[in-house]
CSV table of C-alpha atoms and ligand atoms in Angstrom, one decimal:
chain,number,residue,atom,x,y,z
A,1381,UNK,CA,-49.1,-26.2,-16.3
A,1382,UNK,CA,-46.4,-28.9,-16.5
A,1383,UNK,CA,-46.0,-28.2,-20.2
A,1384,UNK,CA,-45.5,-24.5,-19.4
A,1385,UNK,CA,-42.9,-25.2,-16.8
A,1386,UNK,CA,-40.9,-27.5,-19.1
A,1387,UNK,CA,-41.2,-24.9,-21.9
A,1388,UNK,CA,-39.9,-22.1,-19.7
A,1389,UNK,CA,-36.9,-24.3,-18.5
A,1390,UNK,CA,-36.1,-25.1,-22.1
A,1391,UNK,CA,-36.2,-21.5,-23.1
A,1392,UNK,CA,-34.0,-20.5,-20.1
A,1393,UNK,CA,-31.4,-23.1,-21.0
A,1394,UNK,CA,-31.4,-22.1,-24.6
A,1395,UNK,CA,-31.0,-18.4,-23.6
A,1396,UNK,CA,-28.2,-19.4,-21.3
A,1397,UNK,CA,-26.4,-21.4,-24.0
A,1398,UNK,CA,-26.8,-18.7,-26.6
A,1399,UNK,CA,-25.7,-16.1,-24.1
A,1400,UNK,CA,-22.8,-18.3,-23.1
A,1401,UNK,CA,-21.5,-19.1,-26.6
A,1402,UNK,CA,-22.5,-15.9,-28.2
A,1403,UNK,CA,-21.6,-13.6,-25.2
A,1404,UNK,CA,-19.3,-10.8,-26.3
A,1405,UNK,CA,-17.0,-10.0,-23.4
A,1406,UNK,CA,-18.3,-6.9,-21.8
A,1407,UNK,CA,-15.0,-6.3,-20.2
A,1408,UNK,CA,-11.2,-6.6,-21.1
A,1409,UNK,CA,-9.6,-5.6,-17.8
A,1410,UNK,CA,-10.9,-5.8,-14.2
A,1411,UNK,CA,-9.3,-3.4,-11.8
A,1412,UNK,CA,-9.7,-4.6,-8.1
A,1413,UNK,CA,-8.5,-2.1,-5.5
A,1414,UNK,CA,-8.5,-2.9,-1.8
A,1415,UNK,CA,-10.5,0.0,-0.3
A,1416,UNK,CA,-10.9,3.8,-0.3
A,1417,UNK,CA,-10.1,4.7,3.3
A,1418,UNK,CA,-6.5,5.2,2.4
A,1419,UNK,CA,-6.6,8.0,-0.1
A,1420,UNK,CA,-4.0,6.7,-2.5
A,1421,UNK,CA,-6.3,3.8,-3.7
A,1422,UNK,CA,-8.9,6.2,-5.1
A,1423,UNK,CA,-6.1,7.7,-7.2
A,1424,UNK,CA,-4.8,4.3,-8.2
A,1425,UNK,CA,-8.2,3.2,-9.4
A,1426,UNK,CA,-8.9,6.4,-11.3
A,1427,UNK,CA,-5.4,6.4,-12.9
A,1428,UNK,CA,-5.6,2.7,-13.9
A,1429,UNK,CA,-9.0,3.2,-15.5
A,1430,UNK,CA,-7.8,6.2,-17.5
A,1431,UNK,CA,-4.7,4.5,-18.8
A,1432,UNK,CA,-6.6,1.3,-19.7
A,1433,UNK,CA,-9.3,3.2,-21.6
A,1434,UNK,CA,-6.6,5.4,-23.3
A,1435,UNK,CA,-5.2,2.1,-24.8
A,1436,UNK,CA,-8.7,1.2,-26.0
A,1437,UNK,CA,-9.5,-1.4,-23.4
A,1438,UNK,CA,-13.0,-1.8,-21.7
A,1439,UNK,CA,-12.1,-1.6,-18.0
A,1440,UNK,CA,-13.9,-1.4,-14.7
A,1441,UNK,CA,-12.6,-0.5,-11.3
A,1442,UNK,CA,-14.0,-1.7,-7.9
A,1443,UNK,CA,-13.0,-1.1,-4.3
A,1444,UNK,CA,-13.1,-3.9,-1.8
A,1445,UNK,CA,-13.9,-2.0,1.3
A,1446,UNK,CA,-11.0,-3.7,3.0
A,1447,UNK,CA,-13.0,-6.9,3.0
A,1448,UNK,CA,-11.5,-9.7,1.0
A,1449,UNK,CA,-14.8,-11.5,0.6
A,1450,UNK,CA,-16.2,-8.3,-1.0
A,1451,UNK,CA,-13.2,-8.0,-3.3
A,1452,UNK,CA,-13.4,-11.8,-4.2
A,1453,UNK,CA,-17.0,-11.3,-5.3
A,1454,UNK,CA,-16.0,-8.3,-7.4
A,1455,UNK,CA,-13.2,-10.3,-9.0
A,1456,UNK,CA,-15.5,-13.2,-9.8
A,1457,UNK,CA,-17.9,-10.7,-11.4
A,1458,UNK,CA,-15.0,-9.5,-13.6
A,1459,UNK,CA,-14.3,-13.1,-14.7
A,1460,UNK,CA,-18.0,-13.7,-15.4
A,1461,UNK,CA,-18.1,-10.5,-17.6
A,1462,UNK,CA,-15.3,-12.1,-19.6
A,1463,UNK,CA,-12.3,-10.1,-18.4
A,1464,UNK,CA,-9.0,-11.3,-20.0
A,1465,UNK,CA,-6.8,-9.7,-17.3
A,1466,UNK,CA,-7.2,-8.6,-13.7
A,1467,UNK,CA,-5.1,-6.1,-11.9
A,1468,UNK,CA,-5.5,-6.8,-8.2
A,1469,UNK,CA,-4.5,-4.8,-5.1
A,1470,UNK,CA,-5.4,-7.5,-2.6
A,1471,UNK,CA,-6.4,-7.2,1.0
A,1472,UNK,CA,-5.2,-10.5,2.4
A,1473,UNK,CA,-4.4,-14.1,1.4
A,1474,UNK,CA,-8.1,-14.8,1.2
A,1475,UNK,CA,-7.8,-13.6,-2.4
A,1476,UNK,CA,-5.8,-16.8,-3.4
A,1477,UNK,CA,-8.8,-19.0,-4.4
A,1478,UNK,CA,-10.1,-16.4,-6.9
A,1479,UNK,CA,-6.6,-16.0,-8.4
A,1480,UNK,CA,-6.7,-19.7,-9.0
A,1481,UNK,CA,-10.2,-19.5,-10.5
A,1482,UNK,CA,-8.8,-16.8,-12.8
A,1483,UNK,CA,-5.9,-18.9,-13.9
A,1484,UNK,CA,-8.3,-21.9,-14.5
A,1485,UNK,CA,-10.3,-19.6,-16.8
A,1486,UNK,CA,-7.2,-18.4,-18.7
A,1487,UNK,CA,-7.4,-15.0,-17.1
A,1488,UNK,CA,-4.1,-13.2,-16.5
A,1489,UNK,CA,-3.6,-11.7,-13.0
A,1490,UNK,CA,-1.2,-9.0,-12.1
A,1491,UNK,CA,-0.6,-8.3,-8.4
A,1492,UNK,CA,-0.7,-4.5,-8.0
A,1493,UNK,CA,1.3,-2.8,-5.3
A,1494,UNK,CA,0.7,-5.7,-2.8
A,1495,UNK,CA,2.2,-9.2,-3.4
A,1496,UNK,CA,-0.4,-11.9,-3.5
A,1497,UNK,CA,1.2,-14.4,-1.1
A,1498,UNK,CA,0.3,-18.1,-0.9
A,1499,UNK,CA,-0.3,-18.4,-4.6
A,1500,UNK,CA,1.6,-19.6,-7.7
A,1501,UNK,CA,-1.3,-19.0,-10.0
A,1502,UNK,CA,0.1,-15.7,-11.5
A,1503,UNK,CA,3.3,-14.4,-12.9
A,1504,UNK,CA,3.7,-10.7,-12.4
A,1505,UNK,CA,3.8,-8.1,-9.6
A,1506,UNK,CA,4.2,-4.4,-10.0
A,1507,UNK,CA,5.0,-2.0,-7.1
A,1508,UNK,CA,7.4,0.5,-5.8
A,1509,UNK,CA,10.6,-0.6,-4.1
A,1510,UNK,CA,9.0,-1.3,-0.7
A,1511,UNK,CA,12.3,-2.0,1.2
A,1512,UNK,CA,13.6,1.4,-0.1
A,1513,UNK,CA,10.4,3.1,1.2
A,1514,UNK,CA,11.3,1.8,4.7
A,1515,UNK,CA,14.9,2.8,4.3
A,1516,UNK,CA,13.8,6.4,3.6
A,1517,UNK,CA,11.8,6.3,6.8
A,1518,UNK,CA,14.7,5.0,8.8
A,1519,UNK,CA,17.2,7.4,7.3
A,1520,UNK,CA,14.9,10.3,8.0
A,1521,UNK,CA,14.9,9.4,11.7
A,1522,UNK,CA,18.6,8.8,11.6
A,1523,UNK,CA,19.3,12.2,10.1
A,1524,UNK,CA,16.7,14.2,12.1
A,1525,UNK,CA,18.0,12.9,15.4
A,1526,UNK,CA,21.6,13.0,14.2
A,1527,UNK,CA,22.1,9.5,15.5
A,1528,UNK,CA,25.7,9.1,14.4
A,1529,UNK,CA,26.6,12.0,16.7
A,1530,UNK,CA,24.0,11.6,19.4
A,1531,UNK,CA,25.5,12.4,22.8
A,1532,UNK,CA,22.4,11.3,24.7
A,1533,UNK,CA,19.9,8.4,24.4
A,1534,UNK,CA,17.0,8.9,22.0
A,1535,UNK,CA,13.6,7.4,22.4
A,1536,UNK,CA,11.4,5.9,19.6
A,1537,UNK,CA,8.2,3.9,19.4
A,1538,UNK,CA,7.3,1.7,16.5
A,1539,UNK,CA,4.2,1.2,14.4
A,1540,UNK,CA,3.8,-1.1,11.3
A,1541,UNK,CA,1.3,-1.6,8.6
A,1542,UNK,CA,-1.3,-4.3,8.4
A,1543,UNK,CA,-0.1,-7.8,9.3
A,1544,UNK,CA,-2.1,-9.1,6.3
A,1545,UNK,CA,-0.1,-6.8,3.9
A,1546,UNK,CA,3.3,-8.3,2.7
A,1547,UNK,CA,4.4,-4.7,2.1
A,1548,UNK,CA,4.3,-3.9,5.8
A,1549,UNK,CA,7.1,-6.4,6.4
A,1550,UNK,CA,9.3,-4.7,3.7
A,1551,UNK,CA,8.6,-1.2,5.0
A,1552,UNK,CA,9.5,-2.2,8.6
A,1553,UNK,CA,12.6,-4.2,7.6
A,1554,UNK,CA,13.8,-1.4,5.4
A,1555,UNK,CA,13.5,1.1,8.3
A,1556,UNK,CA,15.1,-1.2,10.8
A,1557,UNK,CA,18.0,-1.9,8.5
A,1558,UNK,CA,18.9,1.7,9.2
A,1559,UNK,CA,17.9,1.9,12.8
A,1560,UNK,CA,18.8,-1.5,14.2
A,1561,UNK,CA,22.6,-0.7,14.7
A,1562,UNK,CA,21.6,2.3,16.9
A,1563,UNK,CA,19.3,0.2,19.0
A,1564,UNK,CA,22.0,-2.4,19.4
A,1565,UNK,CA,24.6,0.2,20.4
A,1566,UNK,CA,22.1,1.7,23.0
A,1567,UNK,CA,21.9,5.1,21.3
A,1568,UNK,CA,18.3,4.5,20.3
A,1569,UNK,CA,15.9,3.0,22.9
A,1570,UNK,CA,12.6,1.5,21.7
A,1571,UNK,CA,9.6,2.4,23.9
A,1572,UNK,CA,6.9,-0.3,23.9
A,1573,UNK,CA,7.0,-3.5,21.9
A,1574,UNK,CA,10.5,-3.8,20.3
A,1575,UNK,CA,10.7,-6.2,17.3
A,1576,UNK,CA,13.9,-5.7,15.3
A,1577,UNK,CA,12.7,-7.6,12.2
A,1578,UNK,CA,9.3,-8.2,10.8
A,1579,UNK,CA,9.6,-12.0,11.4
A,1580,UNK,CA,9.8,-11.3,15.1
A,1581,UNK,CA,6.8,-12.6,17.2
A,1582,UNK,CA,6.5,-9.0,18.5
A,1583,UNK,CA,5.9,-7.6,15.0
A,1584,UNK,CA,2.1,-8.3,15.4
A,1585,UNK,CA,2.1,-6.1,18.5
A,1586,UNK,CA,3.2,-3.0,16.5
A,1587,UNK,CA,1.2,-3.9,13.3
A,1588,UNK,CA,-2.1,-2.2,12.5
A,1589,UNK,CA,-5.0,-4.3,11.1
A,1590,UNK,CA,-6.0,-3.1,7.7
A,1591,UNK,CA,-4.1,0.1,8.1
A,1592,UNK,CA,-6.9,1.5,10.3
A,1593,UNK,CA,-6.2,5.0,11.6
A,1594,UNK,CA,-8.5,4.5,14.6
A,1595,UNK,CA,-6.4,1.6,15.8
A,1596,UNK,CA,-3.1,3.5,15.5
A,1597,UNK,CA,-4.6,6.5,17.3
A,1598,UNK,CA,-5.8,4.3,20.2
A,1599,UNK,CA,-2.5,2.4,20.5
A,1600,UNK,CA,-0.6,5.7,20.6
A,1601,UNK,CA,-2.9,7.0,23.3
A,1602,UNK,CA,-2.4,3.8,25.3
A,1603,UNK,CA,1.4,4.1,24.9
A,1604,UNK,CA,1.3,7.7,26.2
A,1605,UNK,CA,-0.4,6.4,29.3
A,1606,UNK,CA,1.9,3.4,29.8
A,1607,UNK,CA,5.3,2.6,28.3
A,1608,UNK,CA,5.8,6.1,27.0
A,1609,UNK,CA,4.4,7.9,30.0
A,1610,UNK,CA,7.7,8.7,31.7
A,1611,UNK,CA,9.9,9.4,28.6
A,1612,UNK,CA,9.8,12.1,25.9
A,1613,UNK,CA,9.7,10.5,22.5
A,1614,UNK,CA,12.1,11.7,19.9
A,1615,UNK,CA,10.6,9.7,17.0
A,1616,UNK,CA,7.7,7.5,16.0
A,1617,UNK,CA,8.2,5.1,13.1
A,1618,UNK,CA,4.8,5.4,11.3
A,1619,UNK,CA,4.5,3.3,8.2
A,1620,UNK,CA,2.2,5.5,6.1
A,1621,UNK,CA,0.5,8.9,6.1
A,1622,UNK,CA,-2.9,7.8,7.3
A,1623,UNK,CA,-1.4,6.3,10.4
A,1624,UNK,CA,1.1,9.1,10.8
A,1625,UNK,CA,-1.6,11.7,11.1
A,1626,UNK,CA,-3.6,9.6,13.6
A,1627,UNK,CA,-0.5,9.2,15.7
A,1628,UNK,CA,0.2,12.9,15.6
A,1629,UNK,CA,-3.3,13.7,16.7
A,1630,UNK,CA,-2.9,11.3,19.6
A,1631,UNK,CA,0.5,12.9,20.6
A,1632,UNK,CA,-1.0,16.4,20.5
A,1633,UNK,CA,-3.3,15.5,23.3
A,1634,UNK,CA,-0.3,15.0,25.6
A,1635,UNK,CA,1.2,18.2,27.2
A,1636,UNK,CA,4.7,16.9,26.3
A,1637,UNK,CA,3.8,17.3,22.6
A,1638,UNK,CA,1.1,19.9,22.5
A,1639,UNK,CA,2.9,22.3,20.2
A,1640,UNK,CA,4.4,21.6,16.7
A,1641,UNK,CA,8.0,22.2,17.9
A,1642,UNK,CA,7.6,19.6,20.7
A,1643,UNK,CA,6.3,16.8,18.4
A,1644,UNK,CA,8.6,13.9,17.8
A,1645,UNK,CA,9.9,13.0,14.3
A,1646,UNK,CA,7.0,11.1,12.7
A,1647,UNK,CA,7.5,9.3,9.3
A,1648,UNK,CA,4.9,8.3,6.7
A,1649,UNK,CA,4.4,7.4,3.0
A,1650,UNK,CA,2.0,7.9,0.1
A,1651,UNK,CA,2.3,11.6,-0.3
A,1652,UNK,CA,-1.3,12.1,0.9
A,1653,UNK,CA,-2.5,15.7,0.6
A,1654,UNK,CA,-3.3,16.1,4.3
A,1655,UNK,CA,0.2,14.9,5.1
A,1656,UNK,CA,1.8,17.3,2.7
A,1657,UNK,CA,0.0,20.0,4.7
A,1658,UNK,CA,1.3,18.4,8.0
A,1659,UNK,CA,4.8,18.4,6.5
A,1660,UNK,CA,4.5,22.1,5.4
A,1661,UNK,CA,3.3,23.0,8.9
A,1662,UNK,CA,6.1,21.0,10.6
A,1663,UNK,CA,3.8,18.4,12.2
A,1664,UNK,CA,4.9,15.4,10.1
A,1665,UNK,CA,8.5,15.0,9.3
A,1666,UNK,CA,8.5,13.2,6.0
A,1667,UNK,CA,6.5,11.0,3.6
A,1668,UNK,CA,7.5,8.9,0.6
A,1669,UNK,CA,6.0,9.8,-2.8
A,1670,UNK,CA,4.9,6.9,-4.8
A,1671,UNK,CA,3.4,8.5,-7.9
A,1672,UNK,CA,0.2,6.5,-8.6
A,1673,UNK,CA,0.2,7.9,-12.1
A,1674,UNK,CA,3.5,6.1,-12.8
A,1675,UNK,CA,2.5,2.9,-11.1
A,1676,UNK,CA,-0.9,2.8,-13.0
A,1677,UNK,CA,0.7,3.5,-16.3
A,1678,UNK,CA,3.3,0.9,-15.8
A,1679,UNK,CA,0.7,-1.7,-14.8
A,1680,UNK,CA,-1.4,-1.0,-17.9
A,1681,UNK,CA,1.7,-1.2,-20.1
A,1682,UNK,CA,2.4,-4.6,-18.5
A,1683,UNK,CA,-1.2,-5.7,-19.0
A,1684,UNK,CA,-1.1,-4.6,-22.6
A,1685,UNK,CA,2.0,-6.5,-23.4
A,1686,UNK,CA,0.8,-9.7,-21.6
A,1687,UNK,CA,-2.6,-9.6,-23.4
A,1688,UNK,CA,-0.8,-9.2,-26.8
A,1689,UNK,CA,1.6,-12.0,-25.8
A,1690,UNK,CA,4.6,-9.7,-26.1
A,1691,UNK,CA,7.6,-9.5,-23.8
A,1692,UNK,CA,7.0,-6.6,-21.4
A,1693,UNK,CA,9.3,-3.6,-21.6
A,1694,UNK,CA,8.3,-1.3,-18.7
A,1695,UNK,CA,10.0,2.1,-18.6
A,1696,UNK,CA,10.9,3.6,-15.2
A,1697,UNK,CA,10.8,0.2,-13.4
A,1698,UNK,CA,13.5,-2.3,-12.7
A,1699,UNK,CA,12.7,-6.0,-13.1
A,1700,UNK,CA,13.4,-8.0,-9.9
A,1701,UNK,CA,13.3,-11.8,-10.3
A,1702,UNK,CA,14.6,-12.8,-6.8
A,1703,UNK,CA,13.0,-10.8,-4.0
A,1704,UNK,CA,9.3,-11.3,-4.0
A,1705,UNK,CA,8.5,-14.9,-2.9
A,1706,UNK,CA,4.8,-15.8,-2.5
A,1707,UNK,CA,5.8,-18.9,-0.5
A,1708,UNK,CA,5.1,-21.0,-3.5
A,1709,UNK,CA,6.9,-19.1,-6.3
A,1710,UNK,CA,9.2,-16.1,-6.8
A,1711,UNK,CA,7.2,-13.6,-8.8
A,1712,UNK,CA,8.7,-11.5,-11.6
A,1713,UNK,CA,8.4,-8.0,-10.0
A,1714,UNK,CA,8.6,-4.6,-11.6
A,1715,UNK,CA,9.8,-2.0,-9.0
A,1716,UNK,CA,9.4,1.7,-9.5
A,1717,UNK,CA,11.5,4.3,-7.6
A,1718,UNK,CA,9.9,6.0,-4.6
A,1719,UNK,CA,10.9,9.5,-3.7
A,1720,UNK,CA,11.5,10.9,-0.1
A,1721,UNK,CA,9.6,14.1,0.6
A,1722,UNK,CA,10.4,16.5,3.5
A,1723,UNK,CA,9.8,20.1,4.3
A,1724,UNK,CA,12.8,20.9,2.0
A,1725,UNK,CA,11.4,19.4,-1.2
A,1726,UNK,CA,7.6,19.0,-0.9
A,1727,UNK,CA,7.0,22.0,-3.2
A,1728,UNK,CA,9.2,20.7,-5.9
A,1729,UNK,CA,8.2,17.0,-5.7
A,1730,UNK,CA,4.5,17.3,-5.0
A,1731,UNK,CA,3.3,20.6,-6.5
A,1732,UNK,CA,5.8,21.5,-9.2
A,1733,UNK,CA,5.3,18.0,-10.5
A,1734,UNK,CA,1.6,18.7,-10.9
A,1735,UNK,CA,0.5,16.0,-8.5
A,1736,UNK,CA,-1.2,18.6,-6.3
A,1737,UNK,CA,-1.9,22.2,-7.1
A,1738,UNK,CA,-1.1,25.2,-4.9
A,1739,UNK,CA,-4.9,25.6,-4.5
A,1740,UNK,CA,-5.1,22.0,-3.1
A,1741,UNK,CA,-2.9,23.0,-0.2
B,3072,GAL,C1,0.3,-0.6,1.3
B,3072,GAL,C2,0.8,0.4,0.3
B,3072,GAL,C3,1.1,1.7,1.0
B,3072,GAL,C4,0.2,2.0,2.2
B,3072,GAL,C5,-0.8,0.9,2.6
B,3072,GAL,C6,-2.2,1.5,2.9
B,3072,GAL,O1,0.2,-1.8,0.7
B,3072,GAL,O2,1.9,0.0,-0.4
B,3072,GAL,O3,1.1,2.7,0.0
B,3072,GAL,O4,-0.5,3.2,2.0
B,3072,GAL,O5,-0.9,-0.1,1.8
B,3072,GAL,O6,-3.1,1.2,1.9
């Protein structure tokens, strides 16, 4: 029996060694997306896979179910399979240890759409200009309420994205860069928690864990029965489409907003199909289109250059080497241009571009 046990251990070790040395990488690029409950990530994953395979790479996409532990195991699996490069849309800073593991194994990591904060173990980030996304949201409210010429006080309540998502800070600060002067002059009154910058302690009171629609809906309902009970809201700063629609559904339960024309201005981003329908129907005021086809193609172009050891030349994106600081390192960042979408241009931007078809709507 003992001889059999020793023999089997020897065979296993031999197999492991052969497999280890002789292992042909089963994978070139690992694509780790955060989750699927926000529609855009399903598109990002599909587009990234298509562009990677079009360049002849063996790629695999996973979705982390908004759980960083799940995504970390998926990333470690990519490394085990021999991936040379990882494109990671992270969930929170819990991703940092596996980014370090990747660097230790000589695996390149590109932060995709969301900056990986708390790490210096990677070199590139690719996203849309997040501050500009927020500016579009703020400007939409400024114009819709005609704030420069307002002859009466206007009321707004604030929502932000996930406190674990560095983008949420940029979106909020971009919007408030437009709206803050009106708050300070008294034209615009904030109903409920009133941070004026994302570094404010009050920011967490308007932030929405993991971009969960159910949390935004509940908080809007609570506001309607408390701070917002005795005012008529003119606007709600909603950071993306998923939350915008949840907030609009909560508003519609209140007699003050129970018809489309009585709804406040509600912002968004991501150009989600349901929100394009809401914008067409006058329920949501605007979104920001961030064409995932463009972001995915640029990310794969960047990956291709890095794997070939070539200097990246990414068309349609500007290189920013100052703004995105992980806390340990300023990361070279490629920023693509977002596009504001309202009732006036959704047909041209979202349908004529082929992103959606008439039939989709
Ligand atoms: C952000 C992303 C946005 C938004 C959100 C929800 O990081 O930039 O597009 O949708 O995540 O996933």
